[in-house]
Coordinates of C-alpha atoms and ligand atoms in Angstrom, one line a residue:
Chain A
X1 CA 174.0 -102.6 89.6
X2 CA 176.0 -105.8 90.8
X3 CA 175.2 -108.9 88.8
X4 CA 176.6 -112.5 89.8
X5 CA 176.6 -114.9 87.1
X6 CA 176.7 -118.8 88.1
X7 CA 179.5 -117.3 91.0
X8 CA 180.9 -120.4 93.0
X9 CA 183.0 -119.6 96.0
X10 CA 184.8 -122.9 97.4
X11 CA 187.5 -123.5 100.4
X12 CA 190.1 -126.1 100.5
X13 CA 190.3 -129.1 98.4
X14 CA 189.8 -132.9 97.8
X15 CA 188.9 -134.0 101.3
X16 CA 188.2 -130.7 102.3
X17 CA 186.6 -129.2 100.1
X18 CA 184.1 -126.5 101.5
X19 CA 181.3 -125.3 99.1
X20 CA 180.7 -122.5 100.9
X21 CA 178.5 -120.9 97.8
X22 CA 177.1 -122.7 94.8
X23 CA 176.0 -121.4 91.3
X24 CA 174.7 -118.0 93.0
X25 CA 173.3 -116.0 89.8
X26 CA 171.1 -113.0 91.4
X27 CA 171.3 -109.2 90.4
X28 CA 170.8 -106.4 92.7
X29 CA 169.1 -103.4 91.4
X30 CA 169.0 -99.7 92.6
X31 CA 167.1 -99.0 95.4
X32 CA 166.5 -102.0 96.2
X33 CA 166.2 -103.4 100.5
X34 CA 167.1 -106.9 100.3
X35 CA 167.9 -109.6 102.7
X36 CA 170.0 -112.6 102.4
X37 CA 168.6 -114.8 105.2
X38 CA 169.6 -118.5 106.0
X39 CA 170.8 -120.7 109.1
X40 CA 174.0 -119.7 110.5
X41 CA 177.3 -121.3 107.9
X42 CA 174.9 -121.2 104.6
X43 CA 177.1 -118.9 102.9
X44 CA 175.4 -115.6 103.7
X45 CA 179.1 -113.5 104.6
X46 CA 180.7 -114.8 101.9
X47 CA 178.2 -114.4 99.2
X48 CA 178.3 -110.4 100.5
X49 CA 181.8 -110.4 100.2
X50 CA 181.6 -111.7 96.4
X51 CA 179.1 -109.3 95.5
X52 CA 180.7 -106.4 97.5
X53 CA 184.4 -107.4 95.7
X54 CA 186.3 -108.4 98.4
X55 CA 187.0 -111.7 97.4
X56 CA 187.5 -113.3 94.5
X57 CA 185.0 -116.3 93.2
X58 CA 186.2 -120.1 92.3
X59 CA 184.2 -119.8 89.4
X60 CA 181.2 -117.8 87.7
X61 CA 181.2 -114.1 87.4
X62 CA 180.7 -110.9 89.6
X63 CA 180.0 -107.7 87.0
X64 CA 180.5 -104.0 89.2
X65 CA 178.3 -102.0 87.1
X66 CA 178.4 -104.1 84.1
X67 CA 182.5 -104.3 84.0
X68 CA 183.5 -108.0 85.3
X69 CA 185.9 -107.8 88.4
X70 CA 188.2 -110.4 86.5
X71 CA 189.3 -107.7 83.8
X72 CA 189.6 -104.9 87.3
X73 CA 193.0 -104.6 88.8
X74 CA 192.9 -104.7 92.5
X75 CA 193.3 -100.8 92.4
X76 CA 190.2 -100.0 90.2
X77 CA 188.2 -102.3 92.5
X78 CA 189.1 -100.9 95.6
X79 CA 188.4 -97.6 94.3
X80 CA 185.3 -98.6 93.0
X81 CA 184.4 -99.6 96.7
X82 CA 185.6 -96.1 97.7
X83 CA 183.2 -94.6 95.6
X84 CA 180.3 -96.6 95.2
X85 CA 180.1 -99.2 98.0
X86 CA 179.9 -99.2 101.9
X87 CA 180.7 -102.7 103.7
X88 CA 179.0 -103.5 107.6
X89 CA 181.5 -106.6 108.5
X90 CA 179.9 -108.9 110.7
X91 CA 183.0 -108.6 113.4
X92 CA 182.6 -104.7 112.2
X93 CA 186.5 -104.0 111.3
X94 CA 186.8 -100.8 113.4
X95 CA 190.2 -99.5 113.4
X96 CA 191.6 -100.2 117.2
X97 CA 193.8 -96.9 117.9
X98 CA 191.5 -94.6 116.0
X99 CA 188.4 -92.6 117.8
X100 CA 184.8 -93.4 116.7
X101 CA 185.0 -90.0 114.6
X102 CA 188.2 -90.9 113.1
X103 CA 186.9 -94.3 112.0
X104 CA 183.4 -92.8 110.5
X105 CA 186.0 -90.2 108.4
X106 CA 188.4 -92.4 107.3
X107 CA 186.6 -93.5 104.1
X108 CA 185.7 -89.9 103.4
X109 CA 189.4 -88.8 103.6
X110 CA 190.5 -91.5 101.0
X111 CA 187.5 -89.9 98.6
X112 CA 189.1 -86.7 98.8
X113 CA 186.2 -84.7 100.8
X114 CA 186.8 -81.3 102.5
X115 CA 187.7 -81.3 106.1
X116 CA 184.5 -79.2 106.9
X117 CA 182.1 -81.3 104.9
X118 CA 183.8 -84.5 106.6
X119 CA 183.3 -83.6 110.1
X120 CA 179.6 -82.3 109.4
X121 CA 178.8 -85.2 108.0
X122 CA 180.3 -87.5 111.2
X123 CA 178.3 -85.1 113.2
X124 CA 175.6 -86.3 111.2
X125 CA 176.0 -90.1 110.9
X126 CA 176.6 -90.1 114.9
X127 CA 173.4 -88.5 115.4
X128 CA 171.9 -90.8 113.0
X129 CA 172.7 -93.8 115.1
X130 CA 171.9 -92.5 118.3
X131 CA 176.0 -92.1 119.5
X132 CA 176.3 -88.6 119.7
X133 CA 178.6 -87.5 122.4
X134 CA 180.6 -91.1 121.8
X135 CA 182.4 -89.6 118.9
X136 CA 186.2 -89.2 120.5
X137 CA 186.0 -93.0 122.2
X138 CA 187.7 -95.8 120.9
X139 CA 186.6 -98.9 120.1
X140 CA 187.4 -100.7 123.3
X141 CA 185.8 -97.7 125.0
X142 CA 182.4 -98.6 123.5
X143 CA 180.2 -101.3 123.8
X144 CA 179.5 -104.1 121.6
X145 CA 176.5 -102.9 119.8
X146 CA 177.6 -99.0 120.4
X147 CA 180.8 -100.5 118.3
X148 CA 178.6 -102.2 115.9
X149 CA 176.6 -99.0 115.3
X150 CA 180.0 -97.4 114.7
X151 CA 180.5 -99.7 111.5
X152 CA 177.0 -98.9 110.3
X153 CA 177.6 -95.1 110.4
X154 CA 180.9 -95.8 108.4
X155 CA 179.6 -97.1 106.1
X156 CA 176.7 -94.7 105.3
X157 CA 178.8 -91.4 105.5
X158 CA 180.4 -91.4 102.1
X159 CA 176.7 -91.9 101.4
X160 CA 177.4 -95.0 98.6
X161 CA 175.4 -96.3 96.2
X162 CA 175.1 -99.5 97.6
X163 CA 175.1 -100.5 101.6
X164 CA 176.0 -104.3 101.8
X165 CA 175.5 -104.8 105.7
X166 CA 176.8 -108.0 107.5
X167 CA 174.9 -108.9 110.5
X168 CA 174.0 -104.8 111.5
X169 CA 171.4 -105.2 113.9
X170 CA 173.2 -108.7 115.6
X171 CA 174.3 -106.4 119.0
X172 CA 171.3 -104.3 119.2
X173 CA 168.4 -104.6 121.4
X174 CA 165.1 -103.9 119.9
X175 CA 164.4 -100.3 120.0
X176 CA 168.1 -99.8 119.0
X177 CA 167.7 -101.7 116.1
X178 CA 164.1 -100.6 115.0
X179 CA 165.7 -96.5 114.9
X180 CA 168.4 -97.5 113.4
X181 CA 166.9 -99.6 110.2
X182 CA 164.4 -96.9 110.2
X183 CA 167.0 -94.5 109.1
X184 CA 168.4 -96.9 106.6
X185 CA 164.7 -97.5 104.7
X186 CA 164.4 -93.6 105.2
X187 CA 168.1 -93.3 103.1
X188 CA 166.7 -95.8 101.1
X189 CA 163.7 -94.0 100.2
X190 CA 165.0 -90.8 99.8
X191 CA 168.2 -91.1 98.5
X192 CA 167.5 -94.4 96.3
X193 CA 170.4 -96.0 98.5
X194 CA 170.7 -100.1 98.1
X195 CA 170.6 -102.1 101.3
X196 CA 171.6 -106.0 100.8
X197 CA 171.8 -107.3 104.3
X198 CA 172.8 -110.9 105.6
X199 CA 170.5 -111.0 108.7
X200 CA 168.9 -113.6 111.2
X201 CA 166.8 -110.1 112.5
X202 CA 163.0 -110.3 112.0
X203 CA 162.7 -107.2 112.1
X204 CA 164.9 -106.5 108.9
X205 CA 163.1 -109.4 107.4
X206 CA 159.9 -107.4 107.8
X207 CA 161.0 -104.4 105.8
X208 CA 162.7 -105.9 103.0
X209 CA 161.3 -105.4 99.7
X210 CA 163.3 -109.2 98.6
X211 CA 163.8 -112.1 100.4
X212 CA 166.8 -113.9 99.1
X213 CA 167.0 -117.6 101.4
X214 CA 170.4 -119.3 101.3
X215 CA 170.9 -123.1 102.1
X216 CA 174.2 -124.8 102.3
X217 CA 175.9 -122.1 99.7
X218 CA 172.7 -122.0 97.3
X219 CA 170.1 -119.7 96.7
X220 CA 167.2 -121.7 97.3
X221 CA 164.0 -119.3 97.2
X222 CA 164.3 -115.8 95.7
X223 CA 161.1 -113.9 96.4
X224 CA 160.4 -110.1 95.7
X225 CA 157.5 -108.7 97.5
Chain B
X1 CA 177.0 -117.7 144.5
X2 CA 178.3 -114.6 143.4
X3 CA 177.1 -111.8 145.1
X4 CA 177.5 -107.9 144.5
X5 CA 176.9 -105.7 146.9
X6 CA 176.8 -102.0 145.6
X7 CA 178.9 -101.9 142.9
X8 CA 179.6 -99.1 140.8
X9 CA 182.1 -99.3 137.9
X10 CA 182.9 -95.9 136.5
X11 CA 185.3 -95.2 133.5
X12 CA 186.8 -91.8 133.1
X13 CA 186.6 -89.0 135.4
X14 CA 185.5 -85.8 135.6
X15 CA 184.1 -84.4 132.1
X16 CA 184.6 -87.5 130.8
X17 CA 183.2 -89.8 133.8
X18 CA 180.9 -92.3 132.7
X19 CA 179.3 -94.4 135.5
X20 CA 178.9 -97.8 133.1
X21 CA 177.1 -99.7 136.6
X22 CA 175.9 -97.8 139.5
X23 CA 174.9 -98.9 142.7
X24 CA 173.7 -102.8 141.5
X25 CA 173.5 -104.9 144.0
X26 CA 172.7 -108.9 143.0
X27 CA 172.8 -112.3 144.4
X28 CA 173.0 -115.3 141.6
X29 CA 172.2 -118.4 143.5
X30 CA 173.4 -122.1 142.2
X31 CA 170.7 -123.5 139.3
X32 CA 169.6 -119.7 138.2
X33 CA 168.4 -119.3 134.5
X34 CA 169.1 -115.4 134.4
X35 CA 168.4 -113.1 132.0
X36 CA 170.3 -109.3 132.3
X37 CA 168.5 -107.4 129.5
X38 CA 168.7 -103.6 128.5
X39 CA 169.3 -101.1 125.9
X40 CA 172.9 -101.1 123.8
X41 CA 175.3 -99.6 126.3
X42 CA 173.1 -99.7 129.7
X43 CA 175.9 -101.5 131.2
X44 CA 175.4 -105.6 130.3
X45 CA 178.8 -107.2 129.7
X46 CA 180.0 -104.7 132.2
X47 CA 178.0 -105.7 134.5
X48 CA 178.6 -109.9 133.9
X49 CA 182.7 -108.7 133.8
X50 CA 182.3 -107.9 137.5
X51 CA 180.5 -110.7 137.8
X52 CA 182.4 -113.0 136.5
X53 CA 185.7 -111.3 138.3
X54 CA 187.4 -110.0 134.9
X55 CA 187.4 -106.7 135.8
X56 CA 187.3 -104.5 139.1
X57 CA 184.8 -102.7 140.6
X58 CA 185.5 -98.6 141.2
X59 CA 183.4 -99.2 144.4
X60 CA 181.4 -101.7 146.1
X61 CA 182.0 -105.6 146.8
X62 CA 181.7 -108.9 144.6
X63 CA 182.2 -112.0 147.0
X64 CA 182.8 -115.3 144.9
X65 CA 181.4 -118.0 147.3
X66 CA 181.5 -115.7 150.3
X67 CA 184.9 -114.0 149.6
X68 CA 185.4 -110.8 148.9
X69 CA 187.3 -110.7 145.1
X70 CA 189.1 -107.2 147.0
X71 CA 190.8 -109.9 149.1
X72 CA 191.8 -112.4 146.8
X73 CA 195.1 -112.3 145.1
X74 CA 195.3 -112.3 141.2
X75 CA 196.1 -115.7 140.9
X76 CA 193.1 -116.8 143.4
X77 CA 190.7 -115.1 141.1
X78 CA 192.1 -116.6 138.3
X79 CA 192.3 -119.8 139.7
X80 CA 188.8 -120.1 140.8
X81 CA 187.5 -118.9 137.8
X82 CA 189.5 -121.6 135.7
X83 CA 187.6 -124.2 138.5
X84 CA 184.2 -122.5 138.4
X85 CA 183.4 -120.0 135.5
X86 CA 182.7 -120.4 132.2
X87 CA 182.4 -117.2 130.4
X88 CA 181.3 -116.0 127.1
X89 CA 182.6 -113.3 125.7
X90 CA 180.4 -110.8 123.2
X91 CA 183.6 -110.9 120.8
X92 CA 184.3 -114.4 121.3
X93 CA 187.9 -113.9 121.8
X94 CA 189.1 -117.0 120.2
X95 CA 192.8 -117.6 119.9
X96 CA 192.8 -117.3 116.3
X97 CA 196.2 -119.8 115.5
X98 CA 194.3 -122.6 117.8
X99 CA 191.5 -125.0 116.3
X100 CA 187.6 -125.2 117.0
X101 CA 189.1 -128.2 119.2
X102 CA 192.0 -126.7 120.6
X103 CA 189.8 -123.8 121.8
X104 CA 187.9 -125.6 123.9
X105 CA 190.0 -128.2 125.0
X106 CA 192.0 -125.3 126.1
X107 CA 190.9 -124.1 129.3
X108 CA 190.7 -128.2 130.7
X109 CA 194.8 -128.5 130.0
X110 CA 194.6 -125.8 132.3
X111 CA 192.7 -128.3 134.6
X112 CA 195.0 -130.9 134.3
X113 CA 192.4 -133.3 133.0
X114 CA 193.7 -135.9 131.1
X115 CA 194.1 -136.2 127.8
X116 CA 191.2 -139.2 126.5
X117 CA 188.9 -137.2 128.6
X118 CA 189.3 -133.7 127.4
X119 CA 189.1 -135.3 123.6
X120 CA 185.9 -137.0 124.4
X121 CA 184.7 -133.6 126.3
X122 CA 185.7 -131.6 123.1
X123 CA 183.7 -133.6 120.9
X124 CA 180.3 -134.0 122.6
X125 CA 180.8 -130.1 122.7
X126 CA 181.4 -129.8 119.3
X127 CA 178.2 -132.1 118.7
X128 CA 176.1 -130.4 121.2
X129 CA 176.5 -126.6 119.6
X130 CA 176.4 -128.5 115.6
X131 CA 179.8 -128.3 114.8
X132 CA 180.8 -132.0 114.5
X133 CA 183.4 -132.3 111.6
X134 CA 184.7 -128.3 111.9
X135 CA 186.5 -129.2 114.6
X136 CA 189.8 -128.5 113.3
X137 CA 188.9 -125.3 111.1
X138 CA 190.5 -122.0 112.9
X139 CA 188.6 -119.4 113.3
X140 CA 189.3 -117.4 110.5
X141 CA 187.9 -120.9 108.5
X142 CA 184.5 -120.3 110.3
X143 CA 181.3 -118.6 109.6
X144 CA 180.2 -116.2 113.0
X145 CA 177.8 -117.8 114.1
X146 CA 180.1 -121.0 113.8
X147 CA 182.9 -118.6 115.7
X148 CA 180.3 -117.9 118.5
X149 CA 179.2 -121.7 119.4
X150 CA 183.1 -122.8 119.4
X151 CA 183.0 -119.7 122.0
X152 CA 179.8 -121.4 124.0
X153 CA 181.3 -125.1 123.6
X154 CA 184.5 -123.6 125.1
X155 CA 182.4 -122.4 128.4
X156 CA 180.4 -125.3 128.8
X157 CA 183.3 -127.5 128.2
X158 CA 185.1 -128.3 131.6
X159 CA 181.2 -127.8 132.9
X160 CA 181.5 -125.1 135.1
X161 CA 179.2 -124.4 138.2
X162 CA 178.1 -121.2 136.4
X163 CA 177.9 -119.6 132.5
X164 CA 178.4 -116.3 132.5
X165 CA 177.1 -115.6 128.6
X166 CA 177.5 -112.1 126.9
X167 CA 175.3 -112.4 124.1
X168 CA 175.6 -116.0 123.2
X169 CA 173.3 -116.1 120.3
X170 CA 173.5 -112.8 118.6
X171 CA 174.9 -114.3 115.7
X172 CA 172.6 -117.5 115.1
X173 CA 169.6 -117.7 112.9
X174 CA 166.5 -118.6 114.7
X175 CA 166.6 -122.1 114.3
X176 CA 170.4 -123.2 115.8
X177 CA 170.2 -120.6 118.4
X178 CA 166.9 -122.0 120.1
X179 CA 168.9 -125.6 119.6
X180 CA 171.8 -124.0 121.7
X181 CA 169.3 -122.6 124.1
X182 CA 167.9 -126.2 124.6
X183 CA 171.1 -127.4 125.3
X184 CA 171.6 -124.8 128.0
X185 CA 168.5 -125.2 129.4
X186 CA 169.0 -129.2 129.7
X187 CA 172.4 -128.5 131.6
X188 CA 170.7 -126.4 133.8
X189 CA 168.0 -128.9 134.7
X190 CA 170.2 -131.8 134.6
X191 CA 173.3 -130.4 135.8
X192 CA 172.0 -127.3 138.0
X193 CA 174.6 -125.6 135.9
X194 CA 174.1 -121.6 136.4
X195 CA 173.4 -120.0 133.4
X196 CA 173.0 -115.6 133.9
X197 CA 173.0 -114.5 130.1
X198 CA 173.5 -110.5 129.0
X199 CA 171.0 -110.1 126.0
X200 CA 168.7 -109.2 123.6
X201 CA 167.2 -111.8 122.4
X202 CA 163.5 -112.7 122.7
X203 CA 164.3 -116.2 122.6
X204 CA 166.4 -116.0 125.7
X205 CA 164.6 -113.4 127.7
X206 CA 161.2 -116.2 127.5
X207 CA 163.3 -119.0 128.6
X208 CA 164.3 -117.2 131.9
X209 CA 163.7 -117.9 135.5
X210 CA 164.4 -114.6 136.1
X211 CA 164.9 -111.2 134.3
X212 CA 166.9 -108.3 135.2
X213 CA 166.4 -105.3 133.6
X214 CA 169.2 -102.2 132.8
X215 CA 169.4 -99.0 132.1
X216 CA 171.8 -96.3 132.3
X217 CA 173.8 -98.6 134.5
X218 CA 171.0 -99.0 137.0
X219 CA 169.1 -102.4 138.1
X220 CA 165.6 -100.7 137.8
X221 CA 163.6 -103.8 138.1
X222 CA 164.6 -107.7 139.2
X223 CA 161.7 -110.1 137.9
X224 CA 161.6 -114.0 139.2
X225 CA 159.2 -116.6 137.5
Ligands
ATP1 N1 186.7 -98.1 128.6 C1 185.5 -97.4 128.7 N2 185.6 -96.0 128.8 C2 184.5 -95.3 128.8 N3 183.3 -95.8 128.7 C3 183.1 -97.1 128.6 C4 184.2 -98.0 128.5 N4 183.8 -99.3 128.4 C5 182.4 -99.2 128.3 N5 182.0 -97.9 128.5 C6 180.6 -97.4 128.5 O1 180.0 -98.0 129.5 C7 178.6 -98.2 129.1 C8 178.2 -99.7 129.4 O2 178.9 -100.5 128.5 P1 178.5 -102.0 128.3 O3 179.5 -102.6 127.3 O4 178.4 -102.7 129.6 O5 177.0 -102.0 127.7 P2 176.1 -103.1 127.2 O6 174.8 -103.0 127.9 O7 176.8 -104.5 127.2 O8 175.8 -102.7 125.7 P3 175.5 -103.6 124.3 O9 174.1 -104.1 124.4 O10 175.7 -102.6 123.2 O11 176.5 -104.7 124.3 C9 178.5 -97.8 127.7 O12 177.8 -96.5 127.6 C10 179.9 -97.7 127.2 O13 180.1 -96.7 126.2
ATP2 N1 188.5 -120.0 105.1 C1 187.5 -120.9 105.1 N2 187.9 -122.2 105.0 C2 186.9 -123.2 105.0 N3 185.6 -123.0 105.1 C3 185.2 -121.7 105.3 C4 186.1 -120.6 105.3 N4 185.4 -119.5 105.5 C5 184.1 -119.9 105.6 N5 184.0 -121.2 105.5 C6 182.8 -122.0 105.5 O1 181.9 -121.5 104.5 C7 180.5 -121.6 104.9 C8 179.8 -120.3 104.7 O2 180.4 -119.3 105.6 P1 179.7 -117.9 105.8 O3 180.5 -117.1 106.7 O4 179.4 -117.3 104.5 O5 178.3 -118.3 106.5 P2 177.1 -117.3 107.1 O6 175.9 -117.7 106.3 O7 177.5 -115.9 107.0 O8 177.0 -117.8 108.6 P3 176.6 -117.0 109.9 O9 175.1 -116.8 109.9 O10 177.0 -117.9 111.0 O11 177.4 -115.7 109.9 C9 180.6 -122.1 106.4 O12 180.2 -123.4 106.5 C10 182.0 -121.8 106.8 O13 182.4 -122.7 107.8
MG3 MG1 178.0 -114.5 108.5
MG4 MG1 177.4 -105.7 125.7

């Protein structure tokens, strides 16, 4: 469960001051397929940021399983990321000099799982998203959504809690993106996995169980459904 | 008019060879509203590279106005592209320690135009893609949809004879991207600016004068309204 609590996340100050998120209280729950919609600069990334721990509010609260990230050192938080939290970044993050594979088993290696395990389970995740056969390119071998599909697959190998996914369908043409949140609400359903996405996609608006619509940094319509 | 005239671009070779466009052969005429459309990976942005004379065919010809590119020295392609081209990348490719403004004022310094005039140009940019007052964020300040109209205002800026887009609203909510759109679609009509756009977005694709489709590399249809 991540809980935010009045969370405030601001840029700058005086003249430039940029409220990028204001008083955001909302609680995600397990099993839950949420997503954060709202015109483009509302505050969707950084809100996911705040409730995925990777940045630090102005003000207000972020609880990680009912401990507030204020009382976490850096360390316990970034291993509670390891263990319980996969990240889609909007510009995706893939590690340049590293092959598709290596990036998907990366996270898995910092958790400590078996070699054979690891590389069953990138077989897996590369199947998963429809980029078998790509597994030993590199980034700049790839194209953009074959990249962004990359990120996705990252994320969901470790198989976390929690998927907080920036933007995952953004590269993808339709039947792409269709198979690939159809495996997401499938790890959703089965495995109780949460999905919070930030999305401008239709189509991920139509299978989300919560509609959370941003507005200049606020939450401004919170609707479950 | 850019014309292609067989061109295959093939990365690899041997057991690794993938043929990324094979065989397409296209004529973009002055005033075109093109859509290229087709899965992840059929070949889009590779396609609008050769184009757009970033990158060389592995056979085949690309004539910019009636010259062969194969012909041209380095500093010819570069220089007509600086004069004619404005070109969208799918990653943006900002210069991340330059402003919103100095991006796009960029390319007319290398135009020689003179200073009052570029400022003007950069702000009615700015104002047409609805970024008036983040004009001297950096990148790394900016949401990404915000990164991907100082990207657009940066092609339409010294107002090329033809746009060469890669996905220009992949990151934009509904609303602001069909705002963009208009814009693009007014410089067209107004300007006979050539737009040919790689995407995936519905938006685009009904706006089009024409669609080309992709897949696997291939042209298989060509569709003019
Ligand atoms: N340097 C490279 N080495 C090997 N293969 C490559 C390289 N660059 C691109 N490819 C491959 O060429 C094909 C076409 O890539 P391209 O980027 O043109 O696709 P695209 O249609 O733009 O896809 P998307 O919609 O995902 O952006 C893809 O299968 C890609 O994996
Ligand atoms: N480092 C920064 N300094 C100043 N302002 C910032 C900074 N980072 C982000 N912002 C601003 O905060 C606001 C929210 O940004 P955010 O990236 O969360 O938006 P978003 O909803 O994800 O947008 P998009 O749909 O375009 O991705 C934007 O107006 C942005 O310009
Ligand atoms: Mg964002
Ligand atoms: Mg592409």
């Amino acid at each position: 469960v991540i809980k935010t609590m009045e969370v405030c996340r601001y840029f700058g100050e005086g003249e430039t001051l940029v409220k990028a998120v204001e008083q955001v209280s909302i609680t995600i729950e397990p099993g839950e397929f949420t997503a954060i919609i709202g015109p483009s600069g509302s505050g969707k990334s950084t809100l996911l940021h705040l409730v995925g721990g990777l940045d630090n509010p102005t003000s207000g609260v972020v609880e990680l399983s009912g401990t507030n990230i204020a009382n976490m050192s850096g360390a316990q938080i970034s291993d509670f990321r390891r263990d319980h939290i996969g990240f889609v970044f909007q510009a995706y993050n893939l590690i340049p000099v590293l092959s598709a594979e290596e990036n998907i088993e990366y996270i898995m290696l910092l958790q400590g799982i078996a070699g054979p395990a690891r590389r069953q389970r990138v077989q897996e995740m590369l199947e998963l998203v429809g980029l078998n056969d790509l597994g030993s390119r590199r980034p700049n071998q790839l194209s953009g959504g074959q990249q962004q599909r990359v990120a996705v697959a990252r994320a969901m190998a470790s198989h976390p809690d929690i998927i907080l996914a920036d933007e995952p369908t953004a590269n993808l043409d339709s039947k792409t993106g269709i198979a690939l949140l159809d495996v997401m609400k499938d790890l959703n359903e089965t495995h109780n996995m949460t999905f919070v996405f930030s999305t401008h996609d239709e189509k991920i608006m139509s299978r989300a169980s919560r509609l959370i619509h941003m507005e200049d940094g606020a939450v401004v319509h919170d609707e479950r459904r």
